[in-house]
Amino acid sequence: MTDDAAEKPRTLVGERVPVRIGLVGCGVVGTGILQLLRDNRRAIEARLGAPIEVVAIAVRDASKARDEIVPSELVTEDALSIATHPDVDVVVEVMGGIEVAGAVVKKALEEGKHVVTANKALLAEEGDALLELAEARRVDLYFEAAVAGGIPILRVLREGLASDRIVALRGIVNGTSNYILSRMRDAGLGFATALGEAQEKGYAEADPTLDVNGGDATHKLAILATLAYGARVHPSQVHTEGIDRVSAVDMQFAERFGYVIKPLAVARPIGEGADGPRALDLRVHPALVPERSVLASIHGALNAVFVEGAMLGPCLMSGPGAGAEPTAMSVVSDIVDVGRNMLAGAHSRVPTRAFHGASLEEIPVQPIEAHRARYYLRFAVEDRAGVLARIAGVLGGFDVSIEQMVQTEDGDRKATLVMLTHEAKEGDLRMALEEIARLNYCQEPPAMLRLEDDA
Ligand SMILES: NC(=O)c1ccc[n+]([C@@H]2O[C@H](COP(=O)([O-])OP(=O)(O)OC[C@H]3O[C@@H](n4cnc5c(N)ncnc54)[C@H](OP(=O)(O)O)[C@@H]3O)[C@@H](O)[C@H]2O)c1
């Protein structure tokens, strides 16, 4: 391809020709895309105004047995060749990972091809550079499936809420974590058993590390916060804690206080003035939400995003966050959008980060020590006189006051103290807990979880 041609985005203005796609990856999502394109062909063509045609497919191992829907004559092991393929208008990256996928997406954009991707890790790590390249080349880079699978939350933030100010965004954006915590609560399972069950059912990845340590949710929150607040957000700025620190006993105590523990991703503006927020509160961690709150009712592997607009008020979207069909639906809807833009000659009409690149800001992120909330605390202690008074004294010394408390005697001269605090500053609470952990009648490090009363 010549340099001249590379600079021109693919356009189909006034034509009724196929929108030609190249699939990079043909696993769970890629195969789902082929099936959806076959099953919904008529409706898609009627909505787009042109057919979608698959002209090339890249996989890692071409000799692998595949679903009969995969046309073997289109298959190649050279992923980068899709980015330079002369007949491909839209590169659809559904292979995952960062290095090769990033190189393919970058090359495709440089070639003036539009890109649709489901790769949240790539976007969270390299999204800024790739989106800037797409803007410079005036091509579309869409990524709806990267966040909350089938729920069209990015489109809602980008278009439906284009005139609103987002006051808060709280989501359950990792289905595996939600499934594990739901099973721990509903069936009394321990963490490891619930994780094993999630893997058996195909919810968790073979390596579930990023699911349970919060990393996957953090990638998604970084994308959501960018679209909601027009901020450049890197995942390393998000305070992240996994669900592996939640025990079945915390579930039961939370319930006694009228709460449910959920894997939350939170993005809130702090100190909002006419020039936008002074800082952002960005957190991924398990949290106690009131059992009557909307997010408490999101069970199993479902995802949900609860957005509060200054004008709109509260708005909840929930649905499947993963799986071949919901994810493929999301990817193909993006292809339809890109195809519509091609047919209208209107590439990059809607900025894919909701805000034009030049207006994106570096908004400081509030350190977790400055966070103010109510807290759940659990102490495993020796069952003897004066322990409670000593713990309450240390907390009080750091301005943390107890609102409610239960105590259980566990036999063998052991007791469990569980408390909800009044609102406190997290930095103060952390110092108090460090001091309490050093007391010789504390038998294990105190457990601490945040309450999210506005969820
Ligand atoms: N699965 C979901 O429910 C879901 C939901 C939302 C987003 N996503 C995202 O969608 C993407 C794909 O997920 P998936 O579940 O479909 O993964 P998958 O089943 O593991 O499929 C990955 C595909 O990419 C191919 N591939 C891997 N490395 C390659 C390379 N170097 N060159 C060419 N092809 C290569 C694989 O080839 P082989 O077939 O030869 O191994 C396979 O076809 C990921 O970014 C994921 O985060 C998935």
XYZ file of C-alpha atoms and ligand atoms in Angstrom:
503
model
C 0.000 0.000 0.000
C 1.296 3.475 -0.838
C 1.586 6.207 1.797
C -1.173 8.175 0.060
C -3.582 5.286 0.273
C -2.618 4.587 3.890
C -3.728 8.054 4.954
C -7.232 7.712 3.560
C -9.775 5.993 5.770
C -11.925 3.378 4.043
C -15.142 4.952 2.884
C -18.144 3.520 1.113
C -20.123 6.746 0.598
C -23.058 6.181 -1.723
C -22.129 2.548 -2.278
C -23.969 -0.588 -1.320
C -21.034 -2.898 -1.140
C -20.044 -5.307 1.616
C -18.249 -3.993 4.671
C -15.270 -6.358 4.633
C -13.813 -7.495 7.905
C -10.684 -9.371 8.928
C -10.932 -11.348 12.170
C -7.808 -11.481 14.303
C -8.542 -14.401 16.639
C -11.171 -17.062 16.227
C -11.701 -18.524 19.687
C -14.765 -18.088 21.902
C -15.601 -14.563 20.701
C -14.372 -14.917 17.098
C -16.435 -18.059 16.506
C -19.414 -16.349 18.159
C -19.036 -13.461 15.689
C -19.148 -15.855 12.706
C -22.257 -17.529 14.111
C -23.996 -14.229 14.793
C -23.183 -12.901 11.312
C -24.811 -16.028 9.879
C -27.826 -16.174 12.206
C -28.714 -12.447 12.138
C -27.565 -11.744 8.589
C -30.866 -10.326 7.320
C -31.511 -7.980 10.249
C -27.903 -6.760 10.305
C -27.921 -6.014 6.594
C -31.245 -4.174 6.894
C -29.904 -2.058 9.775
C -26.527 -1.335 8.244
C -27.673 -0.946 4.661
C -24.940 -3.296 3.401
C -23.811 -6.850 4.058
C -20.823 -7.692 6.250
C -18.346 -10.079 4.666
C -15.490 -11.870 6.430
C -12.461 -11.908 4.117
C -9.640 -13.182 6.372
C -9.195 -14.877 9.763
C -5.990 -15.105 11.816
C -5.417 -17.759 14.475
C -2.375 -18.991 16.391
C -2.578 -22.600 15.198
C -4.230 -23.171 11.825
C -4.121 -26.964 12.230
C -6.465 -26.879 15.254
C -9.922 -28.473 14.772
C -12.542 -25.692 14.548
C -16.281 -25.234 14.399
C -17.577 -25.952 10.898
C -18.642 -22.330 10.580
C -14.970 -21.260 10.308
C -14.081 -21.176 6.575
C -10.666 -22.917 6.526
C -9.681 -21.256 3.229
C -9.661 -17.833 4.958
C -7.471 -18.911 7.877
C -3.894 -17.679 8.316
C -1.379 -17.784 11.188
C -0.034 -14.351 10.260
C -2.018 -11.918 12.438
C -0.206 -8.860 11.086
C -1.218 -9.745 7.511
C -4.842 -8.873 8.421
C -3.745 -5.309 9.227
C -2.290 -4.865 5.732
C -4.780 -7.046 3.829
C -5.883 -5.030 0.777
C -9.513 -6.231 1.006
C -10.047 -5.625 4.721
C -11.951 -2.443 5.670
C -12.361 -3.213 9.384
C -9.907 -5.181 11.514
C -11.711 -7.028 14.314
C -9.221 -7.871 17.074
C -10.535 -10.680 19.297
C -7.330 -12.511 20.129
C -6.481 -10.868 23.477
C -3.072 -10.116 24.992
C -1.119 -6.922 24.556
C 1.999 -7.365 22.469
C 0.819 -8.971 19.211
C -2.709 -7.550 19.452
C -1.258 -4.072 20.022
C 1.038 -4.388 17.011
C -1.873 -5.535 14.812
C -4.188 -2.724 15.949
C -1.463 -0.094 15.516
C -0.566 -1.324 12.049
C -4.232 -1.448 10.997
C -4.793 2.156 12.121
C -1.637 3.287 10.346
C -2.990 1.606 7.212
C -6.162 3.698 7.497
C -8.320 0.741 8.522
C -11.025 0.938 11.150
C -10.647 -1.307 14.180
C -13.082 -2.995 16.533
C -11.603 -4.718 19.588
C -12.831 -6.530 22.700
C -9.439 -6.262 24.404
C -9.739 -4.337 27.695
C -6.155 -5.069 28.751
C -4.792 -3.553 25.528
C -7.031 -0.493 25.785
C -6.248 0.130 29.430
C -2.494 -0.132 28.819
C -2.134 1.415 25.360
C -5.533 2.934 24.656
C -4.355 6.548 24.741
C -1.722 6.084 22.049
C -3.977 3.915 19.876
C -6.954 6.265 20.158
C -4.777 9.247 19.346
C -3.476 7.420 16.300
C -7.060 6.624 15.260
C -8.044 10.287 15.664
C -5.015 11.433 13.675
C -5.840 8.978 10.876
C -9.552 9.838 11.089
C -10.523 6.202 11.453
C -12.812 4.562 13.983
C -11.572 2.479 16.922
C -14.531 0.965 18.768
C -14.382 -1.247 21.860
C -17.824 -1.731 23.396
C -17.234 -5.428 24.239
C -14.158 -4.582 26.304
C -16.292 -3.378 29.218
C -19.195 -5.343 30.693
C -19.444 -7.661 27.646
C -22.962 -7.385 26.254
C -24.073 -4.264 28.178
C -23.825 -1.241 25.841
C -22.528 1.040 28.609
C -19.843 2.776 26.541
C -22.400 3.803 23.934
C -24.621 5.150 26.723
C -21.785 7.209 28.244
C -20.609 8.412 24.831
C -23.957 9.259 23.225
C -26.969 8.853 25.547
C -25.391 10.935 28.331
C -23.440 13.346 26.123
C -25.132 16.372 27.741
C -25.023 15.216 31.368
C -22.482 15.364 34.194
C -21.762 11.982 35.790
C -22.025 12.314 39.560
C -21.053 8.708 40.281
C -20.448 5.451 38.484
C -20.493 2.161 40.370
C -20.260 -1.174 38.664
C -19.950 -4.894 39.049
C -17.788 -5.459 35.982
C -16.156 -8.828 36.653
C -18.672 -11.672 36.418
C -16.314 -14.266 37.902
C -15.857 -12.276 41.128
C -19.576 -11.664 41.357
C -20.269 -15.373 40.844
C -17.767 -16.359 43.555
C -19.109 -13.891 46.142
C -22.724 -14.817 45.261
C -22.003 -18.520 45.845
C -20.130 -17.809 49.082
C -23.191 -15.971 50.330
C -25.993 -18.144 48.945
C -24.454 -21.589 49.410
C -22.008 -20.838 52.234
C -19.068 -21.996 50.087
C -15.484 -21.063 50.922
C -13.550 -18.883 48.472
C -11.527 -21.748 46.913
C -14.605 -23.979 46.408
C -16.581 -21.125 44.828
C -13.654 -20.335 42.515
C -13.420 -24.012 41.485
C -17.148 -23.969 40.693
C -16.752 -20.787 38.591
C -13.968 -22.490 36.621
C -16.048 -25.641 36.080
C -18.908 -23.552 34.728
C -16.552 -21.742 32.356
C -16.966 -18.302 34.004
C -13.390 -18.007 35.252
C -10.319 -18.015 33.021
C -7.967 -21.026 33.297
C -5.695 -18.527 35.071
C -8.198 -16.567 37.173
C -5.598 -14.217 38.712
C -6.854 -11.029 37.044
C -10.457 -11.911 37.898
C -9.908 -12.435 41.611
C -7.184 -9.840 42.241
C -9.285 -7.043 40.735
C -6.946 -6.456 37.761
C -9.593 -7.151 35.121
C -12.115 -4.813 36.786
C -9.401 -2.158 37.049
C -8.759 -2.304 33.289
C -12.479 -1.772 32.715
C -12.815 1.004 35.297
C -9.944 2.912 33.675
C -11.903 2.868 30.393
C -15.212 3.774 32.053
C -13.664 6.681 33.990
C -12.147 8.074 30.801
C -15.518 8.089 29.056
C -17.418 9.363 32.092
C -15.054 12.182 33.118
C -12.908 13.009 30.098
C -9.814 12.040 32.057
C -6.765 10.101 30.986
C -6.771 7.199 33.423
C -4.122 4.483 33.640
C -5.012 1.293 35.556
C -2.054 1.907 37.901
C -3.944 4.967 39.254
C -6.871 2.846 40.445
C -6.739 1.604 44.050
C -7.245 -2.140 43.532
C -8.013 -4.952 45.970
C -9.139 -8.458 45.055
C -12.001 -10.519 46.428
C -9.620 -13.204 47.710
C -9.529 -11.427 51.085
C -13.264 -11.960 51.679
C -14.171 -14.936 53.861
C -17.494 -16.734 54.238
C -17.660 -15.458 57.812
C -17.536 -11.835 56.549
C -20.498 -12.643 54.302
C -22.499 -13.870 57.297
C -21.639 -10.913 59.531
C -22.381 -8.452 56.705
C -25.812 -10.031 56.400
C -26.445 -9.566 60.139
C -25.861 -5.832 59.627
C -28.169 -5.733 56.546
C -25.421 -5.701 53.899
C -24.218 -7.843 50.978
C -20.560 -7.998 49.893
C -20.132 -7.188 46.192
C -17.057 -6.766 43.940
C -17.329 -3.062 43.134
C -15.613 -0.729 40.712
C -16.223 2.915 41.656
C -15.440 6.166 39.832
C -16.586 9.464 41.365
C -15.637 13.093 40.825
C -14.521 14.976 43.937
C -14.961 18.707 44.487
C -16.688 19.407 41.211
C -16.656 23.030 40.076
C -17.356 24.825 36.808
C -14.026 23.542 35.441
C -14.827 19.935 36.234
C -13.724 17.745 39.136
C -10.758 18.645 41.368
C -9.906 14.947 41.687
C -11.276 11.487 40.961
C -12.059 8.741 43.427
C -11.190 5.493 41.589
C -11.434 2.191 43.432
C -11.862 -1.532 42.746
C -12.490 -3.660 45.849
C -15.066 -5.832 47.567
C -17.527 -3.615 49.466
C -20.568 -3.934 51.706
C -23.630 -2.561 49.910
C -27.044 -2.238 51.601
C -29.100 -5.364 50.868
C -31.903 -3.220 49.397
C -29.568 -1.402 46.999
C -29.774 -2.079 43.262
C -26.289 -3.573 43.048
C -27.093 -6.065 45.850
C -29.617 -7.677 43.510
C -27.062 -8.396 40.753
C -26.431 -12.098 41.298
C -24.247 -14.819 39.840
C -22.069 -13.978 36.848
C -24.162 -10.940 35.860
C -22.542 -7.531 35.421
C -24.114 -4.153 36.116
C -23.217 -0.511 35.861
C -25.080 2.030 37.959
C -24.616 5.569 36.679
C -25.876 8.676 38.390
C -26.234 11.680 36.107
C -26.662 15.196 37.550
C -29.702 15.650 35.268
C -30.718 12.052 34.620
C -30.530 10.794 38.210
C -29.871 7.111 38.863
C -29.760 4.651 35.972
C -28.927 0.937 36.150
C -27.905 -1.300 33.273
C -27.312 -4.982 33.922
C -26.742 -8.082 31.839
C -24.181 -10.708 30.865
C -20.621 -9.407 31.078
C -19.064 -12.235 29.089
C -19.815 -15.306 26.996
C -19.633 -15.932 23.265
C -23.054 -14.583 22.313
C -23.292 -11.337 24.349
C -19.686 -10.435 23.536
C -20.051 -11.236 19.832
C -23.247 -9.162 19.770
C -21.353 -6.215 21.196
C -18.482 -6.573 18.704
C -20.804 -6.906 15.717
C -22.860 -3.900 16.835
C -19.595 -1.939 16.785
C -18.896 -3.249 13.259
C -22.370 -2.042 12.256
C -21.574 1.402 13.700
C -18.267 1.561 11.863
C -19.978 0.354 8.666
C -22.649 3.035 8.999
C -19.918 5.657 9.345
C -18.197 4.256 6.255
C -21.410 4.389 4.254
C -22.035 7.977 5.360
C -18.405 9.106 5.072
C -18.620 10.142 8.732
C -15.598 8.499 10.341
C -14.847 9.498 13.921
C -18.041 11.599 14.066
C -18.505 10.494 17.676
C -15.249 10.583 19.682
C -14.808 7.037 20.957
C -13.605 8.263 24.364
C -16.769 10.438 24.524
C -14.569 13.577 24.732
C -12.418 14.919 21.907
C -8.819 13.874 22.447
C -7.582 17.459 22.791
C -9.982 18.094 25.683
C -8.970 15.037 27.744
C -7.427 16.034 31.071
C -4.977 14.673 33.614
C -7.226 14.767 36.677
C -5.471 13.857 39.957
C -6.664 10.689 41.644
C -7.484 10.901 45.354
C -5.124 8.728 47.456
C -6.985 5.949 49.238
C -5.804 7.331 52.608
C -8.006 10.399 51.981
C -11.100 8.288 51.267
C -13.915 8.764 53.797
C -16.400 5.976 54.406
C -17.948 3.745 57.019
C -16.014 0.538 57.546
C -16.591 -3.097 58.495
C -13.942 -4.456 60.858
C -13.433 -8.000 62.171
C -10.969 -8.916 64.919
C -10.076 -12.455 65.992
C -8.960 -12.007 69.603
C -8.282 -13.809 72.844
C -11.499 -13.954 74.858
C -10.495 -12.027 77.962
C -11.558 -8.947 79.901
C -10.483 -5.534 78.621
C -9.831 -6.514 74.986
C -12.837 -4.709 73.572
C -12.128 -1.572 75.603
C -8.507 -1.563 74.404
C -9.478 -1.932 70.716
C -12.193 0.737 71.019
C -9.630 2.969 72.746
C -7.099 2.650 69.910
C -9.783 3.316 67.289
C -11.049 6.341 69.249
C -7.504 7.672 69.497
C -7.455 7.885 65.703
C -10.931 9.465 65.416
C -12.644 6.232 64.420
C -15.853 5.620 66.371
C -17.869 2.422 66.544
C -21.475 2.535 65.362
C -22.536 -1.109 65.817
C -20.848 -4.211 67.147
C -21.411 -7.938 67.576
C -19.257 -10.360 69.524
C -19.203 -14.139 69.230
C -17.480 -16.541 71.582
C -15.703 -19.127 69.493
C -14.605 -21.486 72.319
C -11.066 -22.298 73.345
C -10.798 -18.764 74.850
C -11.208 -17.172 71.419
C -13.699 -14.504 70.366
C -14.607 -12.573 67.231
C -15.432 -8.869 67.423
C -17.164 -7.383 64.393
C -17.873 -3.677 64.069
C -19.297 -1.099 61.719
C -17.700 2.298 62.194
C -19.110 5.772 61.717
C -17.639 7.635 58.768
C -13.870 7.880 59.147
C -10.835 8.815 57.118
C -9.122 5.725 55.751
C -5.613 6.934 56.585
C -6.637 7.267 60.266
C -8.280 3.860 60.275
C -5.222 2.201 58.732
C -2.957 3.632 61.445
C -5.366 2.401 64.133
C -5.482 -1.096 62.606
C -1.697 -1.276 62.443
C -1.530 -0.495 66.155
C -4.272 -3.012 66.983
C -2.548 -5.735 64.933
C 0.477 -5.344 67.227
C -1.542 -6.061 70.391
C -0.608 -9.493 71.667
C -4.223 -10.669 72.105
C -5.009 -10.138 68.369
C -4.716 -13.600 66.835
C -4.708 -12.607 63.180
C -4.517 -9.339 61.236
C -7.820 -7.412 61.462
C -10.156 -7.741 58.441
C -11.333 -4.437 56.953
C -13.918 -3.809 54.228
C -15.411 -0.519 53.025
C -19.131 0.233 53.100
C -20.616 1.768 49.951
C -23.859 3.123 51.328
C -24.879 4.980 48.126
C -24.563 1.907 45.872
N -14.703 -14.712 26.202
C -15.439 -13.704 26.638
O -16.538 -13.908 27.164
C -14.955 -12.286 26.469
C -15.762 -11.227 26.941
C -15.342 -9.896 26.745
C -14.131 -9.664 26.132
N -13.351 -10.713 25.723
C -12.066 -10.411 25.088
O -12.074 -10.940 23.769
C -10.766 -11.346 23.399
C -10.803 -12.794 22.934
O -11.297 -13.625 23.965
P -11.672 -15.156 23.693
O -12.367 -15.619 24.935
O -12.345 -15.326 22.388
O -10.213 -15.831 23.639
P -9.836 -17.263 23.074
O -11.004 -18.178 23.053
O -8.620 -17.686 23.828
O -9.429 -16.974 21.550
C -8.258 -16.295 21.199
C -8.044 -16.469 19.693
O -6.915 -15.701 19.311
C -6.022 -16.544 18.570
N -4.647 -16.101 18.801
C -3.979 -16.047 19.960
N -2.738 -15.614 19.776
C -2.603 -15.403 18.445
C -1.539 -14.953 17.610
N -0.355 -14.636 18.122
N -1.770 -14.852 16.285
C -2.966 -15.156 15.762
N -4.031 -15.583 16.505
C -3.829 -15.702 17.819
C -6.267 -17.942 19.086
O -5.832 -18.893 18.100
P -6.065 -20.459 18.294
O -7.524 -20.669 18.107
O -5.259 -21.078 17.224
O -5.585 -20.780 19.679
C -7.778 -17.910 19.261
O -8.427 -18.177 18.051
C -9.880 -11.078 24.629
O -9.297 -9.804 24.511
C -10.882 -11.066 25.774
O -10.445 -10.288 26.886
C -13.731 -12.005 25.861
